[in-house]
Amino acid sequence: MHVHPYRLLILLGASPAVLTETIWSLARQQTPPWHPVAVDVVTTGVGAALLDARLLGRPRFHPVTGHALAPVDRWTPFCRDVLGGAPPSLRVHTPHRSDGTPLPDIRDTDDDARFADLCYDLVASRTRETEALPVIGSLAGGRKTMSAHLMTAFSLFARPQDRLVHVLVNPPERERDPEFFYPIGEHGEDARLDRIELLFPRLRSLPGTGLPAAAHEDPARYVRERLAVQGTPAPPARLTCRLAPRAAGGCRLDLEDATGTLLETVPLRPTDAATLLVLAEATIAHGDRVPNTALVENAAIEARRAAVVYHTGRLEAPAPWGTTDDLSKHVSRLNARLRAYPLAGAHLPVQTRPLPDATAYGWLSPLPPLRVHTHQAGTDAPGADAGWPFEHLPLQTRPPAA
């Protein structure tokens, strides 16, 4: 019997059964049957632990709760019964924190960015050769944002032979049954699997839209730079960060057009203003995004943060960035404030880029020219006599705007 080979790229959440359900459907619900020669599983730390224990039979501890997961090898007999032989090659891919540990789950925008970059890079890698085996992507597992990123990746990189599928399990109680992995035996005889072949735009195949070399050299950056600006308003021509005590109007970020017309104003906490200015200074000096490890436990960085806060009339320096988690929380808080405003939210949130042993912070493209103004009385603020420790963002003293 002829068997059609393919490579499976599948998202998994907390249910490893999605893997066996998808392979079973492709092998048993079409003619000729399709059998995977390689499987790429994209999941989180929690998903990887559950896959290891509940499908591959490897002893594992739950990464969040710490309790032992009972190992059961369902994979070997499944491959023997459904595929008629030894298991295909299987690789598990998880996004990692800056300390190298697997990300347990997708909980915030930074986590999502790490997963998205992994997804774009992996799909681009597996579809690089135009005549290679077809890649079938499965969106059935994981969070909705994970599925959205996989579909985006396939829309950009998929070749004519590649497919996207989703598997529905009925009745619903079978989907919730921890012992159900595919229709067999007492836990699956009444189950029905419906495979959905998903339609998606194949931009790579459109005439005149071939992928440039940059798309495969750095897929994640290519996707973000090309897609982030679509459907967004034009960026501001310049930015002005105004530092003042609360009684004099407080901190704010003004977004202006080329004529100086005010487009939008974003009120900022003093610590948020400090985060913005410190990261802007660092990226200008570095010429690109900056590793988080270079920003923590750094006396020069803390001096800049303190100077910003002092110029708002605060008497105490902000709590130092002692760990990368401290930094991440401040960046997330700044981004939340920026995203509350349409223009700032479209162009100014700080972006992350996973590195082998760190996380880089910065922007997709250079920020518009950024000026820093202080309230005239701000020169008497505590710490002002220590100077303004920014090289690329000079401080201008001017009366507050009327």
CSV table of C-alpha atoms in Angstrom, one decimal:
chain,number,residue,atom,x,y,z
A,1,MET,CA,0.0,0.0,0.0
A,2,HIS,CA,1.3,3.4,-1.0
A,3,VAL,CA,1.9,5.8,2.0
A,4,HIS,CA,2.3,9.5,1.6
A,5,PRO,CA,5.2,10.9,3.8
A,6,TYR,CA,5.0,14.3,5.4
A,7,ARG,CA,6.5,16.4,8.2
A,8,LEU,CA,4.0,17.3,11.0
A,9,LEU,CA,4.4,20.6,12.9
A,10,ILE,CA,1.9,20.6,15.7
A,11,LEU,CA,0.9,22.9,18.6
A,12,LEU,CA,0.3,21.3,21.9
A,13,GLY,CA,-1.2,22.7,25.1
A,14,ALA,CA,-2.1,20.6,28.2
A,15,SER,CA,-3.5,17.7,26.1
A,16,PRO,CA,-0.9,15.4,24.4
A,17,ALA,CA,-3.8,13.5,22.8
A,18,VAL,CA,-4.0,16.2,20.1
A,19,LEU,CA,-0.9,14.7,18.6
A,20,THR,CA,-2.3,11.2,18.3
A,21,GLU,CA,-5.7,12.4,17.2
A,22,THR,CA,-4.1,14.4,14.4
A,23,ILE,CA,-1.8,11.6,13.2
A,24,TRP,CA,-4.6,9.1,13.4
A,25,SER,CA,-6.9,11.2,11.3
A,26,LEU,CA,-4.3,11.8,8.6
A,27,ALA,CA,-3.4,8.0,8.5
A,28,ARG,CA,-7.0,6.6,8.7
A,29,GLN,CA,-9.3,9.2,7.2
A,30,GLN,CA,-7.9,9.7,3.8
A,31,THR,CA,-6.6,7.6,0.9
A,32,PRO,CA,-3.7,7.0,0.5
A,33,PRO,CA,-2.8,7.3,4.1
A,34,TRP,CA,-0.4,10.0,5.2
A,35,HIS,CA,2.3,8.9,7.7
A,36,PRO,CA,4.7,11.4,9.3
A,37,VAL,CA,8.5,10.9,8.9
A,38,ALA,CA,9.2,13.6,11.4
A,39,VAL,CA,7.2,15.5,14.1
A,40,ASP,CA,7.9,18.9,15.5
A,41,VAL,CA,5.9,19.7,18.6
A,42,VAL,CA,5.7,23.3,19.6
A,43,THR,CA,4.5,23.8,23.2
A,44,THR,CA,5.2,25.3,26.6
A,45,GLY,CA,7.1,23.9,29.6
A,46,VAL,CA,3.9,22.5,31.0
A,47,GLY,CA,2.9,21.0,27.7
A,48,ALA,CA,6.3,19.4,27.2
A,49,ALA,CA,6.1,17.8,30.7
A,50,LEU,CA,2.6,16.4,30.1
A,51,LEU,CA,3.7,15.1,26.6
A,52,ASP,CA,6.7,13.3,28.1
A,53,ALA,CA,4.8,11.7,30.9
A,54,ARG,CA,1.3,11.0,29.5
A,55,LEU,CA,2.3,10.0,25.9
A,56,LEU,CA,6.0,9.1,25.8
A,57,GLY,CA,6.2,7.4,29.2
A,58,ARG,CA,9.0,9.4,30.7
A,59,PRO,CA,9.0,10.3,34.4
A,60,ARG,CA,8.5,14.1,34.8
A,61,PHE,CA,7.4,16.6,37.4
A,62,HIS,CA,4.9,19.3,36.7
A,63,PRO,CA,6.9,22.5,36.1
A,64,VAL,CA,4.4,24.7,38.0
A,65,THR,CA,2.9,22.5,40.8
A,66,GLY,CA,6.0,20.3,41.2
A,67,HIS,CA,3.9,17.1,41.6
A,68,ALA,CA,5.1,13.9,39.9
A,69,LEU,CA,3.4,13.0,36.7
A,70,ALA,CA,2.6,9.2,36.2
A,71,PRO,CA,4.5,8.0,33.1
A,72,VAL,CA,2.6,5.9,30.5
A,73,ASP,CA,4.1,5.0,27.1
A,74,ARG,CA,1.2,5.3,24.7
A,75,TRP,CA,3.3,6.5,21.8
A,76,THR,CA,5.1,3.2,21.0
A,77,PRO,CA,1.9,1.1,20.7
A,78,PHE,CA,0.1,3.9,18.9
A,79,CYS,CA,2.8,4.1,16.2
A,80,ARG,CA,2.8,0.3,15.9
A,81,ASP,CA,-0.9,0.0,15.6
A,82,VAL,CA,-1.7,3.1,13.4
A,83,LEU,CA,1.6,3.6,11.5
A,84,GLY,CA,2.6,0.0,11.3
A,85,GLY,CA,6.2,0.5,12.6
A,86,ALA,CA,8.6,2.4,14.7
A,87,PRO,CA,7.8,5.9,15.9
A,88,PRO,CA,8.9,8.8,13.6
A,89,SER,CA,11.5,11.2,14.7
A,90,LEU,CA,10.0,13.6,17.3
A,91,ARG,CA,11.4,16.9,18.5
A,92,VAL,CA,9.9,19.2,21.1
A,93,HIS,CA,10.4,22.9,20.8
A,94,THR,CA,9.6,25.3,23.7
A,95,PRO,CA,10.2,29.1,24.1
A,96,HIS,CA,12.8,29.8,26.8
A,97,ARG,CA,13.2,32.6,29.4
A,98,SER,CA,16.4,34.6,29.4
A,99,ASP,CA,17.9,32.3,32.0
A,100,GLY,CA,17.5,29.3,29.6
A,101,THR,CA,14.6,27.6,31.4
A,102,PRO,CA,11.5,26.6,29.3
A,103,LEU,CA,8.6,29.0,29.5
A,104,PRO,CA,5.9,27.3,31.6
A,105,ASP,CA,3.0,29.0,29.9
A,106,ILE,CA,2.0,31.9,27.7
A,107,ARG,CA,0.8,34.5,30.2
A,108,ASP,CA,1.8,38.0,29.0
A,109,THR,CA,2.9,39.9,26.0
A,110,ASP,CA,6.6,39.0,26.6
A,111,ASP,CA,5.8,35.3,26.7
A,112,ASP,CA,3.7,35.6,23.6
A,113,ALA,CA,6.5,37.4,21.7
A,114,ARG,CA,8.9,34.5,22.7
A,115,PHE,CA,6.5,31.9,21.4
A,116,ALA,CA,5.8,33.9,18.2
A,117,ASP,CA,9.4,34.2,17.3
A,118,LEU,CA,9.9,30.5,17.9
A,119,CYS,CA,6.9,29.7,15.7
A,120,TYR,CA,8.0,32.0,12.8
A,121,ASP,CA,11.6,30.7,12.9
A,122,LEU,CA,10.5,27.0,12.9
A,123,VAL,CA,8.0,27.3,10.1
A,124,ALA,CA,10.5,29.2,7.9
A,125,SER,CA,13.1,26.6,8.6
A,126,ARG,CA,10.9,23.7,7.7
A,127,THR,CA,9.6,25.3,4.5
A,128,ARG,CA,13.0,26.6,3.3
A,129,GLU,CA,13.4,24.0,0.5
A,130,THR,CA,10.8,24.4,-2.1
A,131,GLU,CA,10.7,20.8,-3.2
A,132,ALA,CA,11.0,19.2,0.3
A,133,LEU,CA,8.4,17.0,2.0
A,134,PRO,CA,5.0,18.7,2.6
A,135,VAL,CA,4.6,20.2,6.0
A,136,ILE,CA,1.2,19.8,7.7
A,137,GLY,CA,0.6,22.3,10.5
A,138,SER,CA,-1.9,21.5,13.3
A,139,LEU,CA,-3.6,24.3,15.2
A,140,ALA,CA,-5.7,22.0,17.4
A,141,GLY,CA,-3.6,22.4,20.6
A,142,GLY,CA,-2.4,25.3,22.7
A,143,ARG,CA,-3.8,28.8,23.3
A,144,LYS,CA,-5.7,30.7,20.7
A,145,THR,CA,-2.8,33.2,20.3
A,146,MET,CA,-0.5,30.2,19.5
A,147,SER,CA,-2.8,29.1,16.7
A,148,ALA,CA,-2.9,32.7,15.4
A,149,HIS,CA,0.8,32.9,15.1
A,150,LEU,CA,1.1,29.5,13.4
A,151,MET,CA,-1.5,30.6,10.8
A,152,THR,CA,0.4,33.8,10.2
A,153,ALA,CA,3.6,31.9,9.8
A,154,PHE,CA,2.0,29.5,7.3
A,155,SER,CA,0.4,32.5,5.4
A,156,LEU,CA,3.9,33.9,4.8
A,157,PHE,CA,6.1,30.8,4.4
A,158,ALA,CA,3.9,27.9,3.3
A,159,ARG,CA,4.6,26.3,-0.1
A,160,PRO,CA,1.8,24.9,-2.4
A,161,GLN,CA,2.2,21.4,-0.9
A,162,ASP,CA,1.9,22.6,2.7
A,163,ARG,CA,-1.4,22.3,4.7
A,164,LEU,CA,-3.0,23.5,7.9
A,165,VAL,CA,-5.5,21.3,9.8
A,166,HIS,CA,-7.6,21.2,12.9
A,167,VAL,CA,-9.2,18.1,14.5
A,168,LEU,CA,-12.6,18.2,16.2
A,169,VAL,CA,-13.5,15.5,18.7
A,170,ASN,CA,-17.0,14.3,19.3
A,171,PRO,CA,-18.8,13.7,21.6
A,172,PRO,CA,-17.4,16.5,23.7
A,173,GLU,CA,-16.8,14.3,26.8
A,174,ARG,CA,-14.2,12.3,24.8
A,175,GLU,CA,-12.2,15.5,24.4
A,176,ARG,CA,-12.2,15.8,28.2
A,177,ASP,CA,-11.4,12.2,28.9
A,178,PRO,CA,-7.8,11.9,30.0
A,179,GLU,CA,-7.6,8.3,28.8
A,180,PHE,CA,-8.8,9.1,25.2
A,181,PHE,CA,-6.0,9.4,22.7
A,182,TYR,CA,-7.6,8.1,19.5
A,183,PRO,CA,-10.6,6.0,18.6
A,184,ILE,CA,-9.8,2.6,20.0
A,185,GLY,CA,-11.0,0.4,22.9
A,186,GLU,CA,-13.4,1.3,25.6
A,187,HIS,CA,-12.3,4.9,25.8
A,188,GLY,CA,-12.8,5.7,22.1
A,189,GLU,CA,-15.1,3.3,20.3
A,190,ASP,CA,-17.9,5.9,20.3
A,191,ALA,CA,-15.6,8.8,19.3
A,192,ARG,CA,-15.7,10.6,16.0
A,193,LEU,CA,-12.8,12.7,14.7
A,194,ASP,CA,-13.5,15.4,12.1
A,195,ARG,CA,-10.4,16.9,10.4
A,196,ILE,CA,-10.8,20.4,9.1
A,197,GLU,CA,-8.6,21.4,6.2
A,198,LEU,CA,-8.1,25.1,6.8
A,199,LEU,CA,-7.9,27.7,4.1
A,200,PHE,CA,-5.3,30.4,4.5
A,201,PRO,CA,-3.7,33.0,2.2
A,202,ARG,CA,-0.5,31.7,0.6
A,203,LEU,CA,1.4,34.9,0.1
A,204,ARG,CA,4.6,33.2,-0.9
A,205,SER,CA,2.9,31.7,-3.9
A,206,LEU,CA,1.4,34.9,-5.3
A,207,PRO,CA,3.0,36.2,-8.5
A,208,GLY,CA,5.7,38.8,-7.8
A,209,THR,CA,5.6,38.2,-4.0
A,210,GLY,CA,8.5,35.8,-3.5
A,211,LEU,CA,10.2,35.9,-0.1
A,212,PRO,CA,13.3,38.1,0.1
A,213,ALA,CA,16.5,36.6,1.5
A,214,ALA,CA,15.8,38.5,4.8
A,215,ALA,CA,12.7,36.5,5.4
A,216,HIS,CA,14.7,33.3,5.9
A,217,GLU,CA,17.8,35.0,7.5
A,218,ASP,CA,15.7,36.3,10.4
A,219,PRO,CA,12.1,35.2,10.0
A,220,ALA,CA,10.8,36.6,13.3
A,221,ARG,CA,12.2,40.0,12.6
A,222,TYR,CA,10.9,40.0,9.1
A,223,VAL,CA,7.4,39.1,10.2
A,224,ARG,CA,7.3,41.8,12.9
A,225,GLU,CA,8.7,44.5,10.7
A,226,ARG,CA,6.4,43.7,7.7
A,227,LEU,CA,3.2,43.1,9.6
A,228,ALA,CA,3.4,45.4,12.6
A,229,VAL,CA,3.0,48.6,10.6
A,230,GLN,CA,0.0,47.4,8.4
A,231,GLY,CA,-3.2,49.1,9.2
A,232,THR,CA,-1.6,51.5,11.7
A,233,PRO,CA,-1.6,55.3,11.6
A,234,ALA,CA,1.6,57.0,10.4
A,235,PRO,CA,4.2,57.3,13.2
A,236,PRO,CA,4.9,60.6,14.9
A,237,ALA,CA,7.7,62.7,13.6
A,238,ARG,CA,9.1,63.4,17.0
A,239,LEU,CA,8.6,62.8,20.7
A,240,THR,CA,8.9,65.1,23.7
A,241,CYS,CA,9.1,63.7,27.2
A,242,ARG,CA,8.2,66.4,29.7
A,243,LEU,CA,9.4,65.9,33.3
A,244,ALA,CA,7.7,67.9,36.0
A,245,PRO,CA,6.3,67.6,39.5
A,246,ARG,CA,2.6,66.6,39.8
A,247,ALA,CA,1.6,70.1,40.8
A,248,ALA,CA,3.2,71.4,37.5
A,249,GLY,CA,1.4,68.9,35.3
A,250,GLY,CA,3.4,65.8,36.0
A,251,CYS,CA,5.3,63.6,33.4
A,252,ARG,CA,3.9,63.1,30.0
A,253,LEU,CA,5.0,62.0,26.5
A,254,ASP,CA,3.9,64.2,23.6
A,255,LEU,CA,3.7,62.8,20.1
A,256,GLU,CA,4.0,65.4,17.4
A,257,ASP,CA,4.0,65.7,13.7
A,258,ALA,CA,6.7,67.3,11.6
A,259,THR,CA,5.2,70.8,12.1
A,260,GLY,CA,5.2,70.4,15.8
A,261,THR,CA,1.5,69.9,16.0
A,262,LEU,CA,0.5,67.8,19.0
A,263,LEU,CA,-1.0,64.5,17.9
A,264,GLU,CA,-1.3,62.7,21.3
A,265,THR,CA,-0.3,63.0,24.9
A,266,VAL,CA,0.4,60.0,27.2
A,267,PRO,CA,0.6,60.7,30.9
A,268,LEU,CA,3.5,58.8,32.5
A,269,ARG,CA,4.4,57.8,36.0
A,270,PRO,CA,7.9,59.0,36.9
A,271,THR,CA,9.2,55.4,36.9
A,272,ASP,CA,7.6,54.7,33.5
A,273,ALA,CA,9.3,57.8,32.1
A,274,ALA,CA,12.6,56.6,33.5
A,275,THR,CA,12.1,53.2,31.8
A,276,LEU,CA,11.4,54.8,28.5
A,277,LEU,CA,14.3,57.2,28.6
A,278,VAL,CA,16.8,54.6,29.8
A,279,LEU,CA,15.9,52.1,27.1
A,280,ALA,CA,15.9,54.8,24.5
A,281,GLU,CA,19.4,55.9,25.5
A,282,ALA,CA,20.6,52.3,25.6
A,283,THR,CA,19.3,51.4,22.2
A,284,ILE,CA,20.8,54.6,20.6
A,285,ALA,CA,24.2,53.8,22.2
A,286,HIS,CA,24.0,50.1,21.3
A,287,GLY,CA,22.7,50.7,17.8
A,288,ASP,CA,20.1,48.0,18.2
A,289,ARG,CA,18.1,46.2,20.9
A,290,VAL,CA,19.9,45.8,24.2
A,291,PRO,CA,20.2,42.5,26.2
A,292,ASN,CA,18.3,42.6,29.5
A,293,THR,CA,21.4,41.3,31.2
A,294,ALA,CA,23.2,44.6,30.4
A,295,LEU,CA,20.5,46.7,32.1
A,296,VAL,CA,20.3,45.0,35.5
A,297,GLU,CA,22.7,45.5,38.4
A,298,ASN,CA,24.2,48.4,36.5
A,299,ALA,CA,25.2,51.6,38.3
A,300,ALA,CA,25.1,53.8,35.2
A,301,ILE,CA,21.6,52.6,34.4
A,302,GLU,CA,20.4,53.3,38.0
A,303,ALA,CA,22.0,56.8,37.9
A,304,ARG,CA,19.9,57.6,34.8
A,305,ARG,CA,16.7,56.2,36.3
A,306,ALA,CA,17.3,58.2,39.5
A,307,ALA,CA,18.0,61.4,37.5
A,308,VAL,CA,14.7,61.1,35.6
A,309,VAL,CA,12.7,60.6,38.8
A,310,TYR,CA,14.5,63.4,40.6
A,311,HIS,CA,13.4,65.8,37.9
A,312,THR,CA,9.8,65.1,38.7
A,313,GLY,CA,10.3,66.3,42.3
A,314,ARG,CA,10.6,62.8,43.8
A,315,LEU,CA,13.0,62.6,46.8
A,316,GLU,CA,13.8,58.9,46.6
A,317,ALA,CA,15.5,57.0,43.8
A,318,PRO,CA,13.4,54.1,42.3
A,319,ALA,CA,13.9,50.6,43.5
A,320,PRO,CA,16.9,49.2,41.5
A,321,TRP,CA,16.6,46.7,38.7
A,322,GLY,CA,18.3,43.9,40.6
A,323,THR,CA,17.0,41.0,38.4
A,324,THR,CA,15.8,40.6,34.8
A,325,ASP,CA,12.3,40.0,36.3
A,326,ASP,CA,12.4,43.5,37.9
A,327,LEU,CA,13.2,44.9,34.5
A,328,SER,CA,10.5,42.9,32.7
A,329,LYS,CA,7.8,44.1,35.1
A,330,HIS,CA,8.8,47.7,34.5
A,331,VAL,CA,8.8,47.3,30.7
A,332,SER,CA,5.4,45.5,30.9
A,333,ARG,CA,4.0,48.4,32.9
A,334,LEU,CA,5.3,51.0,30.5
A,335,ASN,CA,3.9,49.0,27.5
A,336,ALA,CA,0.5,48.8,29.2
A,337,ARG,CA,0.4,52.6,29.6
A,338,LEU,CA,1.5,53.2,26.0
A,339,ARG,CA,-1.0,50.7,24.6
A,340,ALA,CA,-3.9,52.6,26.3
A,341,TYR,CA,-3.4,55.3,23.6
A,342,PRO,CA,-4.0,54.6,19.9
A,343,LEU,CA,-0.9,56.3,18.3
A,344,ALA,CA,1.5,55.4,21.1
A,345,GLY,CA,0.2,51.9,21.2
A,346,ALA,CA,0.7,51.4,17.5
A,347,HIS,CA,4.4,52.6,17.4
A,348,LEU,CA,6.0,52.9,20.8
A,349,PRO,CA,5.7,49.7,22.9
A,350,VAL,CA,9.0,48.1,23.7
A,351,GLN,CA,9.6,44.9,21.8
A,352,THR,CA,11.4,41.8,22.9
A,353,ARG,CA,13.7,39.4,21.0
A,354,PRO,CA,14.9,36.2,22.6
A,355,LEU,CA,18.6,35.6,22.5
A,356,PRO,CA,20.4,32.4,23.4
A,357,ASP,CA,21.1,33.5,27.0
A,358,ALA,CA,19.1,36.8,27.4
A,359,THR,CA,16.2,38.8,26.1
A,360,ALA,CA,16.8,41.9,24.0
A,361,TYR,CA,14.7,45.0,24.5
A,362,GLY,CA,14.2,47.7,21.9
A,363,TRP,CA,12.0,48.8,19.0
A,364,LEU,CA,11.4,47.4,15.5
A,365,SER,CA,12.7,50.6,14.0
A,366,PRO,CA,14.5,53.5,15.5
A,367,LEU,CA,12.4,55.8,17.7
A,368,PRO,CA,11.5,59.2,16.3
A,369,PRO,CA,13.8,62.0,17.6
A,370,LEU,CA,13.2,62.2,21.3
A,371,ARG,CA,13.6,65.4,23.3
A,372,VAL,CA,13.5,65.7,27.1
A,373,HIS,CA,12.2,68.8,28.7
A,374,THR,CA,12.2,69.6,32.4
A,375,HIS,CA,10.0,72.1,34.3
A,376,GLN,CA,12.1,75.2,35.1
A,377,ALA,CA,11.9,74.5,38.8
A,378,GLY,CA,13.2,71.0,38.2
A,379,THR,CA,16.8,72.2,38.3
A,380,ASP,CA,16.3,72.5,42.1
A,381,ALA,CA,15.1,68.9,42.4
A,382,PRO,CA,17.1,66.5,44.6
A,383,GLY,CA,20.0,65.0,42.7
A,384,ALA,CA,19.9,67.6,39.9
A,385,ASP,CA,23.3,68.9,40.9
A,386,ALA,CA,24.7,65.5,40.0
A,387,GLY,CA,24.2,66.3,36.4
A,388,TRP,CA,22.1,64.7,33.7
A,389,PRO,CA,23.8,61.3,33.0
A,390,PHE,CA,22.4,60.8,29.5
A,391,GLU,CA,24.7,61.2,26.5
A,392,HIS,CA,22.2,60.9,23.7
A,393,LEU,CA,19.2,62.6,25.3
A,394,PRO,CA,20.2,66.0,26.4
A,395,LEU,CA,18.0,67.8,29.0
A,396,GLN,CA,16.3,71.0,28.0
A,397,THR,CA,15.0,73.4,30.7
A,398,ARG,CA,12.0,75.4,29.7
A,399,PRO,CA,8.9,76.8,31.3
A,400,PRO,CA,5.9,74.5,31.2
A,401,ALA,CA,3.6,74.9,28.3
A,402,ALA,CA,0.6,77.2,28.8
